[in-house]
Each structure stands twice: as C-alpha cells, then as structure tokens.
mmCIF file of C-alpha atoms in Angstrom:
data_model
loop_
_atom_site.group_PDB
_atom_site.id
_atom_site.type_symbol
_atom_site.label_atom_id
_atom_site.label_comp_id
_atom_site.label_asym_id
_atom_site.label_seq_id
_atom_site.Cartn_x
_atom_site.Cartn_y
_atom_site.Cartn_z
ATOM 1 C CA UNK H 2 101.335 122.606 107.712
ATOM 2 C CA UNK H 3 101.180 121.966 111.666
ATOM 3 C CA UNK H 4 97.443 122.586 111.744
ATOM 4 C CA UNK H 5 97.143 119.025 109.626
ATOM 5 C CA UNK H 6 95.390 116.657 111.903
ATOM 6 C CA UNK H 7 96.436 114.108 108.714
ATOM 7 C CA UNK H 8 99.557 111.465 108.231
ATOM 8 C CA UNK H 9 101.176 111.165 105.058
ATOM 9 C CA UNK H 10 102.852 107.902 104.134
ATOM 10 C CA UNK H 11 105.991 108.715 101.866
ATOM 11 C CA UNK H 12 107.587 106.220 100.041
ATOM 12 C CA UNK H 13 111.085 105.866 98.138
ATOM 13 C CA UNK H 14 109.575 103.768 95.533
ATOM 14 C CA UNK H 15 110.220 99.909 94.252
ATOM 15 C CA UNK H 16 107.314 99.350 97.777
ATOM 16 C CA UNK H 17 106.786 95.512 97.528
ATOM 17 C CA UNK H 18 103.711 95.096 96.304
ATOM 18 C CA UNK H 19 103.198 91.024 96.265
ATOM 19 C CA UNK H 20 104.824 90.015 99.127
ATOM 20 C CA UNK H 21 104.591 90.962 102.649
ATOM 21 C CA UNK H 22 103.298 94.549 101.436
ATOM 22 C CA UNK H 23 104.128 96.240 104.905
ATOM 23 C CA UNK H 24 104.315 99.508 103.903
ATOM 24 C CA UNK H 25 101.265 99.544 101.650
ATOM 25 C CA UNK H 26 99.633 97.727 104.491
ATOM 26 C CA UNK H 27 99.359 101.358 105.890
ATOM 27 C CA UNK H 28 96.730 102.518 103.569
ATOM 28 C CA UNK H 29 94.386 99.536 105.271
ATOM 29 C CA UNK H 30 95.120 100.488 108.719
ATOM 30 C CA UNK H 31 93.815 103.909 108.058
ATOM 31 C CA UNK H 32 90.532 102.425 106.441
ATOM 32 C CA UNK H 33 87.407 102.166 108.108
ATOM 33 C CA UNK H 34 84.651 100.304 106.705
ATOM 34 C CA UNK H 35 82.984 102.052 103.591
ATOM 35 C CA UNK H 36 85.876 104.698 103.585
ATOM 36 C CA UNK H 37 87.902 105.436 99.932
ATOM 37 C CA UNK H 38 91.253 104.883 98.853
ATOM 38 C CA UNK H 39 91.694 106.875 95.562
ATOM 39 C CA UNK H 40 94.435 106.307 93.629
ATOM 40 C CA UNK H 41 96.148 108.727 91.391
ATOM 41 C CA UNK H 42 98.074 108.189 88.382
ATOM 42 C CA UNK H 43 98.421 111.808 87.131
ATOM 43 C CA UNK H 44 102.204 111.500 87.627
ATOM 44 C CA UNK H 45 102.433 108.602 85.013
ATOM 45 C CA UNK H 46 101.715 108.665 81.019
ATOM 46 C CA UNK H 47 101.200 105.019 81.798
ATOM 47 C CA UNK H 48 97.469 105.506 83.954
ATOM 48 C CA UNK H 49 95.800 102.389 82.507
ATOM 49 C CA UNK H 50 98.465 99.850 83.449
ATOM 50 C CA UNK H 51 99.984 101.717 86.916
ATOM 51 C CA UNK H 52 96.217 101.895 88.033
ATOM 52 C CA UNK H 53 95.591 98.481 87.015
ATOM 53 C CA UNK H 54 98.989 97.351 89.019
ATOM 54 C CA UNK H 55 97.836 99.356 92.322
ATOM 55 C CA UNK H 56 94.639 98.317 92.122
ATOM 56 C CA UNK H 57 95.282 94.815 92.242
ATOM 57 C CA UNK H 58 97.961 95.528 95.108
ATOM 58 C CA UNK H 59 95.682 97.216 97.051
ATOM 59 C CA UNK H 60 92.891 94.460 96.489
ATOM 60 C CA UNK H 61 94.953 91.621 97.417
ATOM 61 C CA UNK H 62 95.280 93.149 100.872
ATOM 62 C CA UNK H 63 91.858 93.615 101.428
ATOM 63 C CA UNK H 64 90.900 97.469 100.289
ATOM 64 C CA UNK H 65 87.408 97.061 98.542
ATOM 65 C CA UNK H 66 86.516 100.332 98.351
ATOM 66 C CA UNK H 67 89.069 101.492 96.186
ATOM 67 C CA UNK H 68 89.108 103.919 92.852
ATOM 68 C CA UNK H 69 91.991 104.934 90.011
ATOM 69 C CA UNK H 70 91.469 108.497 89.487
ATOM 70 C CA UNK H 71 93.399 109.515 86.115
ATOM 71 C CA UNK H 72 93.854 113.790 86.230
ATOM 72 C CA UNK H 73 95.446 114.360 82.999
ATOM 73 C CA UNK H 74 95.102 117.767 82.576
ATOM 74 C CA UNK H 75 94.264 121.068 84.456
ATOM 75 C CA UNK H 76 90.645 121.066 83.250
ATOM 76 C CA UNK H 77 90.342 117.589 84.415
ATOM 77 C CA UNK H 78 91.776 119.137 87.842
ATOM 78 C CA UNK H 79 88.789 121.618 87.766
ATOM 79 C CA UNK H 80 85.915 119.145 87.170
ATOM 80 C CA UNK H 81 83.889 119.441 90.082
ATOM 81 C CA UNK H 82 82.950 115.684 89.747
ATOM 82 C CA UNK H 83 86.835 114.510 90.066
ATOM 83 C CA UNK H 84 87.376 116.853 92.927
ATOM 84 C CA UNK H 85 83.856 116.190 94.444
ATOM 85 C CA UNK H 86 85.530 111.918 94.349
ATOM 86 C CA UNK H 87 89.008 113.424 96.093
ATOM 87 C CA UNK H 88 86.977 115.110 98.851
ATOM 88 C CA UNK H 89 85.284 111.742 99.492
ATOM 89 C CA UNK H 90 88.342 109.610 100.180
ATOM 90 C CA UNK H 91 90.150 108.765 103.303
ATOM 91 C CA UNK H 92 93.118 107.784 101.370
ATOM 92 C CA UNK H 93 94.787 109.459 98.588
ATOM 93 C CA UNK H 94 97.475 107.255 96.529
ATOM 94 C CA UNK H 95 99.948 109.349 93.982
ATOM 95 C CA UNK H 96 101.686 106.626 92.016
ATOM 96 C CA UNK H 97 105.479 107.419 90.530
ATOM 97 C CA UNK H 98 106.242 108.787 87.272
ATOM 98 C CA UNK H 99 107.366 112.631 86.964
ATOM 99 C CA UNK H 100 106.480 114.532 89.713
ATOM 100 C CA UNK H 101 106.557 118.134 87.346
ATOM 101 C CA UNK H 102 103.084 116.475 85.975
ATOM 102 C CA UNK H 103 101.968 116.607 89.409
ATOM 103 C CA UNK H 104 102.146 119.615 89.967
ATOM 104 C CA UNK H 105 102.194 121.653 86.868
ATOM 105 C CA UNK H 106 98.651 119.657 86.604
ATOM 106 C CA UNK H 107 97.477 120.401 90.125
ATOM 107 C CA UNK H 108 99.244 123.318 91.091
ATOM 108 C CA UNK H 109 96.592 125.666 92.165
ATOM 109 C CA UNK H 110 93.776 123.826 91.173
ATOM 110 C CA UNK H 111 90.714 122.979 92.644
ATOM 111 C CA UNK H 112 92.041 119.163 92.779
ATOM 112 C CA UNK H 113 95.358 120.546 95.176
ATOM 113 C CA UNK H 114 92.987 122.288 97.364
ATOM 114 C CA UNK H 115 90.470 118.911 97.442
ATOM 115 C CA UNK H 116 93.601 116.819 98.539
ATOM 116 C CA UNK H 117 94.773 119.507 100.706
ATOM 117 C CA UNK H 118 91.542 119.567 102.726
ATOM 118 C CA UNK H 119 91.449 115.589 102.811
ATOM 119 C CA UNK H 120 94.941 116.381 104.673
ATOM 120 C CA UNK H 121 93.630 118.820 107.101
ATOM 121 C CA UNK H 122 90.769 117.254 108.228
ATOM 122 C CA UNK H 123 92.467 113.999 109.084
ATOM 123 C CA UNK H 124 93.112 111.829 106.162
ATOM 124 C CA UNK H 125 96.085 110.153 104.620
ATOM 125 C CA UNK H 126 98.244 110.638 101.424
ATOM 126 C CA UNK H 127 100.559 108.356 100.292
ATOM 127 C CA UNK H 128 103.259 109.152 97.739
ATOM 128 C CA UNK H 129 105.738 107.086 96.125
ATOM 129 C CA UNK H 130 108.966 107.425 94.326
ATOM 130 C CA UNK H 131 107.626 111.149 92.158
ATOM 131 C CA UNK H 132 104.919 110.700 94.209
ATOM 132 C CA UNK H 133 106.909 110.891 97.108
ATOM 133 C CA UNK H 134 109.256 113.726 96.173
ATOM 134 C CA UNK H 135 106.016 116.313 95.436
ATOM 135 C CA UNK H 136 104.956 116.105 99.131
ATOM 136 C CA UNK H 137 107.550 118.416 100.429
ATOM 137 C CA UNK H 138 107.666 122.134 99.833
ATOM 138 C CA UNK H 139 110.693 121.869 97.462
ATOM 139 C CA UNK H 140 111.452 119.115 95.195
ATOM 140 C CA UNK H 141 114.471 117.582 93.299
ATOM 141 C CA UNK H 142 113.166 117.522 89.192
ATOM 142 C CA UNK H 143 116.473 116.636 87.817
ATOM 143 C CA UNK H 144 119.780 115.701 89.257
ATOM 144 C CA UNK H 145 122.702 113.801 88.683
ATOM 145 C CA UNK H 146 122.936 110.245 90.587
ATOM 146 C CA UNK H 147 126.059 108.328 91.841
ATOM 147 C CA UNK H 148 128.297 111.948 91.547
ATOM 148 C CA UNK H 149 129.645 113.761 94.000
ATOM 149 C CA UNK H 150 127.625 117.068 95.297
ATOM 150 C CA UNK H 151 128.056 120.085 92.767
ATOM 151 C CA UNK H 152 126.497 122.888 92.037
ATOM 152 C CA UNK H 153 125.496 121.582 88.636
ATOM 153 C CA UNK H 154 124.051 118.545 90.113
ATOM 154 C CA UNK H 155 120.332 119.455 90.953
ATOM 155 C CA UNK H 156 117.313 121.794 89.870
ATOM 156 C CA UNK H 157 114.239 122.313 92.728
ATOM 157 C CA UNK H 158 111.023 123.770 92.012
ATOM 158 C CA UNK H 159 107.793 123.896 94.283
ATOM 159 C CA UNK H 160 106.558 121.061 95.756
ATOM 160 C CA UNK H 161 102.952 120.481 97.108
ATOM 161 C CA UNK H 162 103.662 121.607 100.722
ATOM 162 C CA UNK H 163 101.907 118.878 102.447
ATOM 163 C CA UNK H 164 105.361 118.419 104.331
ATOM 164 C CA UNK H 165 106.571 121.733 105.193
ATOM 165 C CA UNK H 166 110.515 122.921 105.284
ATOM 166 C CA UNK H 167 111.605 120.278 104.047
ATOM 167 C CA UNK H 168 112.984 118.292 100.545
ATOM 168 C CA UNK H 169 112.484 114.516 100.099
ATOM 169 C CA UNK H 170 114.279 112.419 97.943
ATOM 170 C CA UNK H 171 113.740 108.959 96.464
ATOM 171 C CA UNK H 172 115.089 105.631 95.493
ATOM 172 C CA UNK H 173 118.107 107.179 97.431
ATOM 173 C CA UNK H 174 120.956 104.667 98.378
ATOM 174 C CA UNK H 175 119.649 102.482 95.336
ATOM 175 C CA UNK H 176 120.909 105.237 92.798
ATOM 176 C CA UNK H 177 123.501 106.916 94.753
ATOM 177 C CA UNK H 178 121.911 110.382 95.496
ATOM 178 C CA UNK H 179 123.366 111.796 98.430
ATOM 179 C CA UNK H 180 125.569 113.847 96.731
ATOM 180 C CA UNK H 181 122.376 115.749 95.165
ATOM 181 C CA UNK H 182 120.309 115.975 98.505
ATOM 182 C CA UNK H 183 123.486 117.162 100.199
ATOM 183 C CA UNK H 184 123.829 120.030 97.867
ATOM 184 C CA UNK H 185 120.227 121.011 97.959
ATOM 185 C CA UNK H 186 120.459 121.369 101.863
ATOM 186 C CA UNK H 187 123.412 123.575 101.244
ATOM 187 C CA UNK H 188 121.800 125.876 98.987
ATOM 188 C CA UNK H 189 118.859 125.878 101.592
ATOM 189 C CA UNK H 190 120.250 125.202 104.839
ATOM 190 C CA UNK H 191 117.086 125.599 107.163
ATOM 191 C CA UNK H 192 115.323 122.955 105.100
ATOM 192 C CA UNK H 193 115.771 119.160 105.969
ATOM 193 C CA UNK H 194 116.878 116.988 103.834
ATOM 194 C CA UNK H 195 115.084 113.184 103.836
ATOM 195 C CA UNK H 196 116.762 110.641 101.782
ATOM 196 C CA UNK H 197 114.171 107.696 101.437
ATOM 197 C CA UNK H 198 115.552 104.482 100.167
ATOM 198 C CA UNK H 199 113.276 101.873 98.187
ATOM 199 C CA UNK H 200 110.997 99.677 99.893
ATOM 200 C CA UNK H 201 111.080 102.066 102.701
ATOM 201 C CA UNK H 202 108.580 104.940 103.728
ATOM 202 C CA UNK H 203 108.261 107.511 106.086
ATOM 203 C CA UNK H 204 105.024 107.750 108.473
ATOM 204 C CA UNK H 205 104.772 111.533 109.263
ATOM 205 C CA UNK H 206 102.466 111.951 111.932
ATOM 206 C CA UNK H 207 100.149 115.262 112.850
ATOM 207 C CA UNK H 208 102.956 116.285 115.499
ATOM 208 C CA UNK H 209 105.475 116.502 112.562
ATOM 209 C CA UNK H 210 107.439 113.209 114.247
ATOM 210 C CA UNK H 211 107.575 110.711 111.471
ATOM 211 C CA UNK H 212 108.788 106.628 111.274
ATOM 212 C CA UNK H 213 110.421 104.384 109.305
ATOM 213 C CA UNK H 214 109.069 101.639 107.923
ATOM 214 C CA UNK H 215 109.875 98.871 105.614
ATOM 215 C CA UNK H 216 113.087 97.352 104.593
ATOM 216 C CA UNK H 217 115.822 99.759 104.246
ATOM 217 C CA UNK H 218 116.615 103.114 105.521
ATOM 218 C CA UNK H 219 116.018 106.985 105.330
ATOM 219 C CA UNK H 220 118.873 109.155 105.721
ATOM 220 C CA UNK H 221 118.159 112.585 107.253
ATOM 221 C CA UNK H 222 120.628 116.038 105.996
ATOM 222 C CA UNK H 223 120.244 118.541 108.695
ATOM 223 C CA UNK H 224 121.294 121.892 107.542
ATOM 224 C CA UNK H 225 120.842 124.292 110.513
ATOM 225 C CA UNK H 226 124.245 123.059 111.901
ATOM 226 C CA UNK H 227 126.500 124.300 109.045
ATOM 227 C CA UNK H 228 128.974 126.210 110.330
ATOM 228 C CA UNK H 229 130.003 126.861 106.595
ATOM 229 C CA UNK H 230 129.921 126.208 102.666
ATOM 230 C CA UNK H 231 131.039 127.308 99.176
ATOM 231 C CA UNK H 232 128.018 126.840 97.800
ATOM 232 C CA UNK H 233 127.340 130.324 96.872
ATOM 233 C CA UNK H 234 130.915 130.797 95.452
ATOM 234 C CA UNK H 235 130.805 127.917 92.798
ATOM 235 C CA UNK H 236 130.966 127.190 89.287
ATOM 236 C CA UNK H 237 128.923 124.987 87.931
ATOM 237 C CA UNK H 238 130.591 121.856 87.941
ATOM 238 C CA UNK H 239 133.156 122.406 91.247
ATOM 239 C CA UNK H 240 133.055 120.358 94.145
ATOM 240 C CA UNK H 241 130.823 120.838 97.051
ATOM 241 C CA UNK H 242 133.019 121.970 100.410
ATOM 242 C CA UNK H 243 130.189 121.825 103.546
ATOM 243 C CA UNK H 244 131.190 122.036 107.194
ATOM 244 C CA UNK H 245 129.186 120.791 109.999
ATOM 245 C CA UNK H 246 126.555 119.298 108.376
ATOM 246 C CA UNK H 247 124.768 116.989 110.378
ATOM 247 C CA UNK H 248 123.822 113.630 108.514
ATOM 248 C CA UNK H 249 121.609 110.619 110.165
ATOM 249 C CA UNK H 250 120.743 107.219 108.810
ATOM 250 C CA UNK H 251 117.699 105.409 110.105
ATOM 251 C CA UNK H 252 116.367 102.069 109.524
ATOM 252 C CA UNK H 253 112.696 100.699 110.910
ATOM 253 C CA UNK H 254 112.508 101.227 115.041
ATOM 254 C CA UNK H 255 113.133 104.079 114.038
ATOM 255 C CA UNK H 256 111.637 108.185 113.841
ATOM 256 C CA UNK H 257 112.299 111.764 113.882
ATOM 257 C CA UNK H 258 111.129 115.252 115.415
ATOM 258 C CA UNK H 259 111.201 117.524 112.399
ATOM 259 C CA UNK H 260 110.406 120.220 115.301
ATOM 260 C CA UNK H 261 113.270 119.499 117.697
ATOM 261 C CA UNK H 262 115.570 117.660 114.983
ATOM 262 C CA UNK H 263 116.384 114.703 117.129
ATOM 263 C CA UNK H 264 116.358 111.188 116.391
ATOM 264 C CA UNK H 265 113.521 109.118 118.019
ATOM 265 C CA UNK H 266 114.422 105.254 119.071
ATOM 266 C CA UNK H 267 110.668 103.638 118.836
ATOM 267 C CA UNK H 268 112.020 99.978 120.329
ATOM 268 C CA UNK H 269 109.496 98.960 122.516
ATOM 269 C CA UNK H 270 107.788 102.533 122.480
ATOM 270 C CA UNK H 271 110.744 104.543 124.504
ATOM 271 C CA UNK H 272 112.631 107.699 122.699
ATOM 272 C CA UNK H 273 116.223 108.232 124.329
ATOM 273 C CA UNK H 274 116.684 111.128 120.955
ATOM 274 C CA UNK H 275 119.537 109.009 119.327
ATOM 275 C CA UNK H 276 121.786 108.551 122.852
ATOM 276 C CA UNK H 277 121.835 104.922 123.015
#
C-alpha cells in the first residue's frame, strides 16, 4: 500500500501503559487539537473492561478526544453511523485479543474500507499484540511457541493489508516464536518476516522505512536471500532445514527499508544501512 500517505504504529503487545508510556505516547504526537483517537476492541470478547483500560491509558497522557468503538459483528461493521465515527478519527487503536475476530468481522466491510481510507489519506493505526499481527497481508492464527521451526508449527490466513508483503509477529522473544516466523518466511520467501517483541513497536512510515521504539527489540526474517529449503518436501512434524536466510535484530536507534531491505542506524539522524 505505497500510495498510503499514513503511519501505522505496530506493537508486540504487554506496551506499558502506566509508566513512561513511550510507545503509546505516539498516538498524542499524531493528535492535533479536536482530532479523534478511536479505539477498537472488536478483537477482544472482553470490550467493556479493555476499552475501559485504554481509555484511561490514553487519558492519563493527555488524549481528550478519545472514543471505544465496540464492532461485534458484521452488521455492526455495516452501520453507517460506526463507520461514519471511523472516518472521523485521526487515530485508530485495535486492542489485542484474536486477531481472526478482526477480520472475519471486518473483512470486506464497510468498517475495513472506513479504516482503510483513514490510512490513505494520512492518518494513523495502531495495533497491538492481535492487533498488531492483522496489519500485515498474512498473519500467524495459530502456532506453536518455544519449538523449533516445522512444518506443523503455523497456520496464516489474510491479514488486513495495511502493511504490504509482509507477516508480523508478536510478543516474540517473550514466548519463543522464531521458530514459527522462520517457517512462515520459508513457505513464503518474498515476504518479510517482523518479529516484534513486547513493549516494543514498529513506526512504519509512508516511505515503507519503519523504527523501533520502546524497550526491547524487533527481529527482521528476510527471505529473498534463501539460497534453499525443505520446506516443500516435509512432513508435518520434521525439522525445518533453511539456507541463507538472512535474520536481523534491532533494538530502538534503530529502522528498516522494507523497499531496499537494509538496516537503517537512526543515532543522531545518519543511516550507514547496518555497516557500522
């Protein structure tokens, strides 16, 4: 989606929310005075209390203008008054939870094509742990943590697209899942794989370059230098064998080109693509 003149803020869950709060910080740095921040809790089965927890988050740093928009179901995704509240926001918020409710709820809806406009025209969605792992264009559902990368150990479906050729993963060193992120970039080796660990988010700006922020680190799986796998010759539960695989891990200071695949050193505003 290079035409985006948006930035999406992806997170790998557990953000702080009481402390410091840099990374959700990000949503008041975008916010001019009488713009929205709408937060959506369509992911969780929780709403009442995840809104409630964001919205006093989000308060506490200053946000006033600030809604919890609940889409439960696909007719809810339809109403032309929720999607009429999405298209007035600067700021869209998708809480954790399961990110198949996101979008077997919004999936073509009039709601997906409300946030995707807020996204074109310059605005900013924020994701977090499921709410993180929607924005690419395919997503982990279900995968093994702390194994080794099998065949057995993941299933993808659709994502939302905002972030294009790409799969993002969540809560990543935490619970031990670069063994499932590994073997997705195998199976789809042109994609890049973005390991986001808690407390940590990605900035994606509109020139698809994108920093970290926060307290720990993203790791990166770049696929298009395979020189070779088994991927397509195993049984379900054999071991991964991958060759050339390129691999970064990142902490804040910081980015990446997801057009040139290089590593960006933001220290002091110079890029020397991962050299130094």
């Amino acid at each position: 989606m290079s035409e985006a003149k948006g930035h999406l803020i992806i997170i790998g869950g557990a953000e702080d929310k009481t402390g410091k709060s840099v990374i959700l910080k990000q949503a008041k740095e975008f916010l001019d005075d009488g713009e929205v921040l709408t937060v959506l809790t369509t992911a969780t089965e929780n709403p009442v209390e995840v809104g409630e927890s964001y919205k006093n988050a989000f308060t506490r740093l200053g946000i006033e203008n600030l809604q919890i928009l609940n889409i439960n179901t696909r007719d809810d995704a339809n109403n032309p008054k929720t999607n009429e509240k999405i298209k007035n926001s600067k700021c869209i918020f998708f809480t954790g939870g399961d990110q198949l409710r996101i979008t077997s709820i919004l999936g073509g809806t009039a709601a997906y094509k409300a946030i995707k406009e807020v996204y074109l025209d310059g605005g900013v969605i924020m994701g977090t742990s499921a709410g993180a792992s929607v924005m690419s264009s395919t997503m982990i559902v279900e995968g093994k943590d702390n194994e080794p990368a099998r065949k057995c150990t993941l299933k993808m479906a659709p994502g939302l697209g905002l972030l294009g050729n790409s799969i993002v993963d969540q809560h990543f060193d935490q619970r031990g899942r670069f063994g499932r992120l590994l073997c997705g970039v195998a199976e789809n080796p042109d994609v890049l794989g973005v390991g986001i660990d808690e407390d940590t988010a990605i900035k994606v700006y509109p020139d698809m370059n994108f920093e970290i922020i926060g307290t720990n680190s993203v790791t990166v799986i770049d696929g298009s230098t395979i020189k070779s796998s088994n991927v397509s010759e195993l049984a379900q539960n054999e071991l991964l064998a991958i060759v050339g695989v390129t691999v970064h891990t990142l902490p804040a200071k910081y980015g990446f080109d997801m057009k040139s695949r290089k590593v960006l050193r933001l220290k002091e505003g110079c890029e020397d693509n991962g050299n130094s």
